[in-house]
Amino acid sequence: MIVAELMTANPVTVEPSDTVQAAREKMEGGRFRQVPVVDQQTLVGILTDRDARRHLEQSARMRVDEVMSAHPFSVDPSTPVERAAHLLTTNKIGSLPVVEHKKLVGIITATDMLKALEAVLGATTEASSRIDLDLDGSGDISAATSLVRSICPLLGVGTYRRSRSEGEVLYVLVPSTNAQSAAHALKEYGFKVLAVHY
């Protein structure tokens, strides 16, 4: 998955010469916490609600370029989502402007990342359950997915690492009505079932 698939295209923007008050009104009206600052479609900064709140008393006469963060982190549309997520978490920021050929084309937020995680993990699929399997020494992914498919629909599959010192976990998403029978079959086959999450 790449940023272009999750970003909001053509986001609301402000200009450096706009007042902080006008920028705050745009943010409040759109219910977002940051807004890209552009000069002729070129990204020059980002203004956050925190930046704006610090200058509430002067916001009617203070310009955006006086309080914005210049040279914000940004990504291009083809950036892998995991790279964008890493930039957000490492730098403790809420959004990344998306720039192509020096022009702002979108914005991707931490909320967009959570929606993507929700979709990947199948949380948006009603009545689904997740079965976690220990991959270390208990079989391979193709055997597990083939076995599950022989019992019920496979709604999703993925892996994650529990911690740096622990091994990989394979998760499979199945309809909740089939979770117990799928987990039982996986155990019988030799997989170590860590948990069934309803």
PDB file of C-alpha atoms in Angstrom, residues 9-187:
ATOM      1  CA  ALA A   9      -6.094  14.755  -2.257  1.00  0.00           C
ATOM      2  CA  ASN A  10      -6.233  18.523  -2.732  1.00  0.00           C
ATOM      3  CA  PRO A  11      -6.417  19.328   0.981  1.00  0.00           C
ATOM      4  CA  VAL A  12      -7.557  22.624   2.448  1.00  0.00           C
ATOM      5  CA  THR A  13      -4.581  24.994   2.614  1.00  0.00           C
ATOM      6  CA  VAL A  14      -3.650  28.450   3.838  1.00  0.00           C
ATOM      7  CA  GLU A  15      -1.140  30.966   2.542  1.00  0.00           C
ATOM      8  CA  PRO A  16       1.764  32.478   4.486  1.00  0.00           C
ATOM      9  CA  SER A  17       0.101  35.903   4.468  1.00  0.00           C
ATOM     10  CA  ASP A  18      -3.222  34.655   5.886  1.00  0.00           C
ATOM     11  CA  THR A  19      -3.993  35.550   9.477  1.00  0.00           C
ATOM     12  CA  VAL A  20      -3.728  32.877  12.137  1.00  0.00           C
ATOM     13  CA  GLN A  21      -7.378  33.539  12.950  1.00  0.00           C
ATOM     14  CA  ALA A  22      -8.451  32.770   9.361  1.00  0.00           C
ATOM     15  CA  ALA A  23      -6.377  29.579   9.440  1.00  0.00           C
ATOM     16  CA  ARG A  24      -7.954  28.550  12.766  1.00  0.00           C
ATOM     17  CA  GLU A  25     -11.416  29.068  11.319  1.00  0.00           C
ATOM     18  CA  LYS A  26     -10.552  26.791   8.385  1.00  0.00           C
ATOM     19  CA  MET A  27      -9.230  24.123  10.742  1.00  0.00           C
ATOM     20  CA  GLU A  28     -12.253  24.337  13.021  1.00  0.00           C
ATOM     21  CA  GLY A  29     -14.641  24.307  10.059  1.00  0.00           C
ATOM     22  CA  GLY A  30     -12.983  21.225   8.574  1.00  0.00           C
ATOM     23  CA  ARG A  31     -12.430  19.587  11.964  1.00  0.00           C
ATOM     24  CA  PHE A  32      -8.721  18.967  11.399  1.00  0.00           C
ATOM     25  CA  ARG A  33      -5.709  19.771  13.536  1.00  0.00           C
ATOM     26  CA  GLN A  34      -3.203  20.896  10.946  1.00  0.00           C
ATOM     27  CA  VAL A  35      -3.228  22.692   7.641  1.00  0.00           C
ATOM     28  CA  PRO A  36      -0.510  22.887   4.963  1.00  0.00           C
ATOM     29  CA  VAL A  37       0.828  26.334   4.147  1.00  0.00           C
ATOM     30  CA  VAL A  38       1.403  26.882   0.425  1.00  0.00           C
ATOM     31  CA  ASP A  39       2.752  29.635  -1.747  1.00  0.00           C
ATOM     32  CA  GLN A  40       1.529  29.132  -5.332  1.00  0.00           C
ATOM     33  CA  GLN A  41       0.910  25.418  -4.662  1.00  0.00           C
ATOM     34  CA  THR A  42       4.442  24.962  -3.282  1.00  0.00           C
ATOM     35  CA  LEU A  43       4.552  23.657   0.295  1.00  0.00           C
ATOM     36  CA  VAL A  44       6.318  26.161   2.561  1.00  0.00           C
ATOM     37  CA  GLY A  45       5.141  25.027   6.002  1.00  0.00           C
ATOM     38  CA  ILE A  46       2.456  23.527   8.167  1.00  0.00           C
ATOM     39  CA  LEU A  47       0.318  25.158  10.825  1.00  0.00           C
ATOM     40  CA  THR A  48      -1.009  23.041  13.687  1.00  0.00           C
ATOM     41  CA  ASP A  49      -3.822  23.825  16.076  1.00  0.00           C
ATOM     42  CA  ARG A  50      -1.171  23.952  18.803  1.00  0.00           C
ATOM     43  CA  ASP A  51       0.732  26.656  16.888  1.00  0.00           C
ATOM     44  CA  ALA A  52      -2.482  28.636  16.480  1.00  0.00           C
ATOM     45  CA  ARG A  53      -3.598  28.251  20.130  1.00  0.00           C
ATOM     46  CA  ARG A  54      -0.321  29.708  21.372  1.00  0.00           C
ATOM     47  CA  HIS A  55      -1.211  32.997  19.711  1.00  0.00           C
ATOM     48  CA  LEU A  56      -4.949  33.273  20.345  1.00  0.00           C
ATOM     49  CA  GLU A  57      -4.858  36.876  21.529  1.00  0.00           C
ATOM     50  CA  GLN A  58      -2.904  38.102  18.509  1.00  0.00           C
ATOM     51  CA  SER A  59      -4.441  35.712  15.960  1.00  0.00           C
ATOM     52  CA  ALA A  60      -6.459  38.408  14.159  1.00  0.00           C
ATOM     53  CA  ARG A  61      -3.319  40.378  13.267  1.00  0.00           C
ATOM     54  CA  MET A  62      -0.588  37.711  13.264  1.00  0.00           C
ATOM     55  CA  ARG A  63       0.372  36.105   9.954  1.00  0.00           C
ATOM     56  CA  VAL A  64       0.576  32.341   9.446  1.00  0.00           C
ATOM     57  CA  ASP A  65       4.239  32.514   8.381  1.00  0.00           C
ATOM     58  CA  GLU A  66       5.107  33.980  11.785  1.00  0.00           C
ATOM     59  CA  VAL A  67       3.992  30.866  13.676  1.00  0.00           C
ATOM     60  CA  MET A  68       4.010  27.977  11.184  1.00  0.00           C
ATOM     61  CA  SER A  69       6.588  25.199  11.155  1.00  0.00           C
ATOM     62  CA  ALA A  70       8.699  25.805   8.072  1.00  0.00           C
ATOM     63  CA  HIS A  71      10.187  22.883   6.112  1.00  0.00           C
ATOM     64  CA  PRO A  72       7.816  20.205   7.451  1.00  0.00           C
ATOM     65  CA  PHE A  73       8.392  16.514   6.933  1.00  0.00           C
ATOM     66  CA  SER A  74       6.672  15.388   3.735  1.00  0.00           C
ATOM     67  CA  VAL A  75       6.289  12.322   1.534  1.00  0.00           C
ATOM     68  CA  ASP A  76       5.496  11.717  -2.117  1.00  0.00           C
ATOM     69  CA  PRO A  77       2.473   9.776  -3.374  1.00  0.00           C
ATOM     70  CA  SER A  78       4.509   6.627  -4.060  1.00  0.00           C
ATOM     71  CA  THR A  79       5.977   6.427  -0.541  1.00  0.00           C
ATOM     72  CA  PRO A  80       5.103   3.102   1.146  1.00  0.00           C
ATOM     73  CA  VAL A  81       2.550   3.568   3.919  1.00  0.00           C
ATOM     74  CA  GLU A  82       4.852   1.911   6.444  1.00  0.00           C
ATOM     75  CA  ARG A  83       7.518   4.562   5.753  1.00  0.00           C
ATOM     76  CA  ALA A  84       4.955   7.335   6.283  1.00  0.00           C
ATOM     77  CA  ALA A  85       3.788   5.681   9.516  1.00  0.00           C
ATOM     78  CA  HIS A  86       7.403   5.507  10.699  1.00  0.00           C
ATOM     79  CA  LEU A  87       7.873   9.240  10.019  1.00  0.00           C
ATOM     80  CA  LEU A  88       4.684  10.093  11.927  1.00  0.00           C
ATOM     81  CA  THR A  89       5.546   8.026  14.991  1.00  0.00           C
ATOM     82  CA  THR A  90       9.273   8.773  15.103  1.00  0.00           C
ATOM     83  CA  ASN A  91       8.751  12.521  14.815  1.00  0.00           C
ATOM     84  CA  LYS A  92       5.553  12.611  16.911  1.00  0.00           C
ATOM     85  CA  ILE A  93       3.578  14.511  14.295  1.00  0.00           C
ATOM     86  CA  GLY A  94      -0.050  14.201  13.252  1.00  0.00           C
ATOM     87  CA  SER A  95       0.209  14.529   9.493  1.00  0.00           C
ATOM     88  CA  LEU A  96       2.477  14.539   6.475  1.00  0.00           C
ATOM     89  CA  PRO A  97       1.936  16.770   3.458  1.00  0.00           C
ATOM     90  CA  VAL A  98       2.178  14.809   0.199  1.00  0.00           C
ATOM     91  CA  VAL A  99       4.316  16.554  -2.401  1.00  0.00           C
ATOM     92  CA  GLU A 100       4.901  15.702  -6.057  1.00  0.00           C
ATOM     93  CA  HIS A 101       7.235  17.765  -8.262  1.00  0.00           C
ATOM     94  CA  LYS A 102       7.453  20.335  -5.432  1.00  0.00           C
ATOM     95  CA  LYS A 103       3.671  20.856  -5.474  1.00  0.00           C
ATOM     96  CA  LEU A 104       1.294  19.882  -2.656  1.00  0.00           C
ATOM     97  CA  VAL A 105      -1.047  17.142  -3.881  1.00  0.00           C
ATOM     98  CA  GLY A 106      -2.416  15.748  -0.624  1.00  0.00           C
ATOM     99  CA  ILE A 107      -2.058  15.094   3.069  1.00  0.00           C
ATOM    100  CA  ILE A 108      -1.918  11.864   5.052  1.00  0.00           C
ATOM    101  CA  THR A 109      -2.734  11.824   8.747  1.00  0.00           C
ATOM    102  CA  ALA A 110      -2.306   9.518  11.711  1.00  0.00           C
ATOM    103  CA  THR A 111      -6.065   8.918  11.491  1.00  0.00           C
ATOM    104  CA  ASP A 112      -5.632   7.696   7.899  1.00  0.00           C
ATOM    105  CA  MET A 113      -2.992   5.259   9.166  1.00  0.00           C
ATOM    106  CA  LEU A 114      -5.326   3.936  11.847  1.00  0.00           C
ATOM    107  CA  LYS A 115      -8.051   3.408   9.239  1.00  0.00           C
ATOM    108  CA  ALA A 116      -5.560   1.456   7.105  1.00  0.00           C
ATOM    109  CA  LEU A 117      -4.549  -0.658  10.112  1.00  0.00           C
ATOM    110  CA  GLU A 118      -8.199  -1.303  10.884  1.00  0.00           C
ATOM    111  CA  ALA A 119      -8.778  -2.489   7.307  1.00  0.00           C
ATOM    112  CA  VAL A 120      -5.644  -4.664   7.264  1.00  0.00           C
ATOM    113  CA  LEU A 121      -6.547  -6.291  10.556  1.00  0.00           C
ATOM    114  CA  GLY A 122     -10.114  -6.860   9.428  1.00  0.00           C
ATOM    115  CA  ALA A 123     -11.727  -4.804  12.155  1.00  0.00           C
ATOM    116  CA  THR A 124     -14.099  -3.356   9.579  1.00  0.00           C
ATOM    117  CA  THR A 125     -15.337  -6.844   8.695  1.00  0.00           C
ATOM    118  CA  GLU A 126     -18.399  -7.556  10.774  1.00  0.00           C
ATOM    119  CA  ALA A 127     -18.490 -10.776  12.773  1.00  0.00           C
ATOM    120  CA  SER A 128     -14.873 -11.698  12.105  1.00  0.00           C
ATOM    121  CA  SER A 129     -12.396 -13.244  14.508  1.00  0.00           C
ATOM    122  CA  ARG A 130      -8.603 -13.311  14.503  1.00  0.00           C
ATOM    123  CA  ILE A 131      -6.590 -16.454  15.198  1.00  0.00           C
ATOM    124  CA  ASP A 132      -2.959 -15.840  16.200  1.00  0.00           C
ATOM    125  CA  LEU A 133      -0.415 -18.575  15.467  1.00  0.00           C
ATOM    126  CA  ASP A 134       3.201 -18.886  16.543  1.00  0.00           C
ATOM    127  CA  LEU A 135       5.194 -19.190  13.316  1.00  0.00           C
ATOM    128  CA  ASP A 136       8.421 -20.295  14.980  1.00  0.00           C
ATOM    129  CA  GLY A 137       8.729 -23.987  14.352  1.00  0.00           C
ATOM    130  CA  SER A 138       5.038 -24.666  13.823  1.00  0.00           C
ATOM    131  CA  GLY A 139       4.589 -24.657  10.056  1.00  0.00           C
ATOM    132  CA  ASP A 140       4.468 -22.227   7.202  1.00  0.00           C
ATOM    133  CA  ILE A 141       2.034 -19.573   6.102  1.00  0.00           C
ATOM    134  CA  SER A 142       0.815 -21.344   2.961  1.00  0.00           C
ATOM    135  CA  ALA A 143      -0.059 -24.505   4.923  1.00  0.00           C
ATOM    136  CA  ALA A 144      -2.021 -22.506   7.479  1.00  0.00           C
ATOM    137  CA  THR A 145      -3.944 -20.486   4.913  1.00  0.00           C
ATOM    138  CA  SER A 146      -4.720 -23.567   2.798  1.00  0.00           C
ATOM    139  CA  LEU A 147      -6.022 -25.397   5.847  1.00  0.00           C
ATOM    140  CA  VAL A 148      -8.214 -22.488   6.910  1.00  0.00           C
ATOM    141  CA  ARG A 149      -9.582 -22.115   3.360  1.00  0.00           C
ATOM    142  CA  SER A 150     -10.618 -25.766   3.404  1.00  0.00           C
ATOM    143  CA  ILE A 151     -12.811 -25.026   6.447  1.00  0.00           C
ATOM    144  CA  CYS A 152     -14.159 -21.504   5.896  1.00  0.00           C
ATOM    145  CA  PRO A 153     -13.599 -18.245   4.024  1.00  0.00           C
ATOM    146  CA  LEU A 154     -10.259 -16.580   4.756  1.00  0.00           C
ATOM    147  CA  LEU A 155     -11.009 -12.882   5.332  1.00  0.00           C
ATOM    148  CA  GLY A 156      -7.443 -11.717   5.872  1.00  0.00           C
ATOM    149  CA  VAL A 157      -3.943 -12.790   6.748  1.00  0.00           C
ATOM    150  CA  GLY A 158      -0.772 -11.116   7.984  1.00  0.00           C
ATOM    151  CA  THR A 159       2.201 -11.334  10.280  1.00  0.00           C
ATOM    152  CA  TYR A 160       3.617  -9.258  13.096  1.00  0.00           C
ATOM    153  CA  ARG A 161       6.434  -9.563  15.613  1.00  0.00           C
ATOM    154  CA  ARG A 162       5.394  -9.730  19.280  1.00  0.00           C
ATOM    155  CA  SER A 163       8.602  -8.057  20.451  1.00  0.00           C
ATOM    156  CA  ARG A 164      12.243  -7.880  19.423  1.00  0.00           C
ATOM    157  CA  SER A 165      13.082 -10.946  21.464  1.00  0.00           C
ATOM    158  CA  GLU A 166      10.038 -12.999  20.482  1.00  0.00           C
ATOM    159  CA  GLY A 167       9.210 -14.571  17.161  1.00  0.00           C
ATOM    160  CA  GLU A 168       6.727 -13.830  14.421  1.00  0.00           C
ATOM    161  CA  VAL A 169       3.001 -14.328  14.726  1.00  0.00           C
ATOM    162  CA  LEU A 170       0.758 -15.243  11.815  1.00  0.00           C
ATOM    163  CA  TYR A 171      -2.804 -14.043  12.110  1.00  0.00           C
ATOM    164  CA  VAL A 172      -5.746 -15.252  10.053  1.00  0.00           C
ATOM    165  CA  LEU A 173      -9.152 -13.606   9.973  1.00  0.00           C
ATOM    166  CA  VAL A 174     -12.153 -15.862   9.678  1.00  0.00           C
ATOM    167  CA  PRO A 175     -15.913 -15.524  10.164  1.00  0.00           C
ATOM    168  CA  SER A 176     -16.606 -15.690  13.908  1.00  0.00           C
ATOM    169  CA  THR A 177     -18.937 -18.653  13.407  1.00  0.00           C
ATOM    170  CA  ASN A 178     -15.985 -20.688  12.082  1.00  0.00           C
ATOM    171  CA  ALA A 179     -13.261 -19.496  14.460  1.00  0.00           C
ATOM    172  CA  GLN A 180     -13.344 -22.434  16.879  1.00  0.00           C
ATOM    173  CA  SER A 181     -13.374 -25.110  14.172  1.00  0.00           C
ATOM    174  CA  ALA A 182     -10.557 -23.356  12.282  1.00  0.00           C
ATOM    175  CA  ALA A 183      -8.473 -23.007  15.455  1.00  0.00           C
ATOM    176  CA  HIS A 184      -9.056 -26.667  16.317  1.00  0.00           C
ATOM    177  CA  ALA A 185      -7.988 -27.797  12.824  1.00  0.00           C
ATOM    178  CA  LEU A 186      -4.850 -25.654  13.012  1.00  0.00           C
ATOM    179  CA  LYS A 187      -3.924 -27.201  16.385  1.00  0.00           C
TER     180      LYS A 187
END
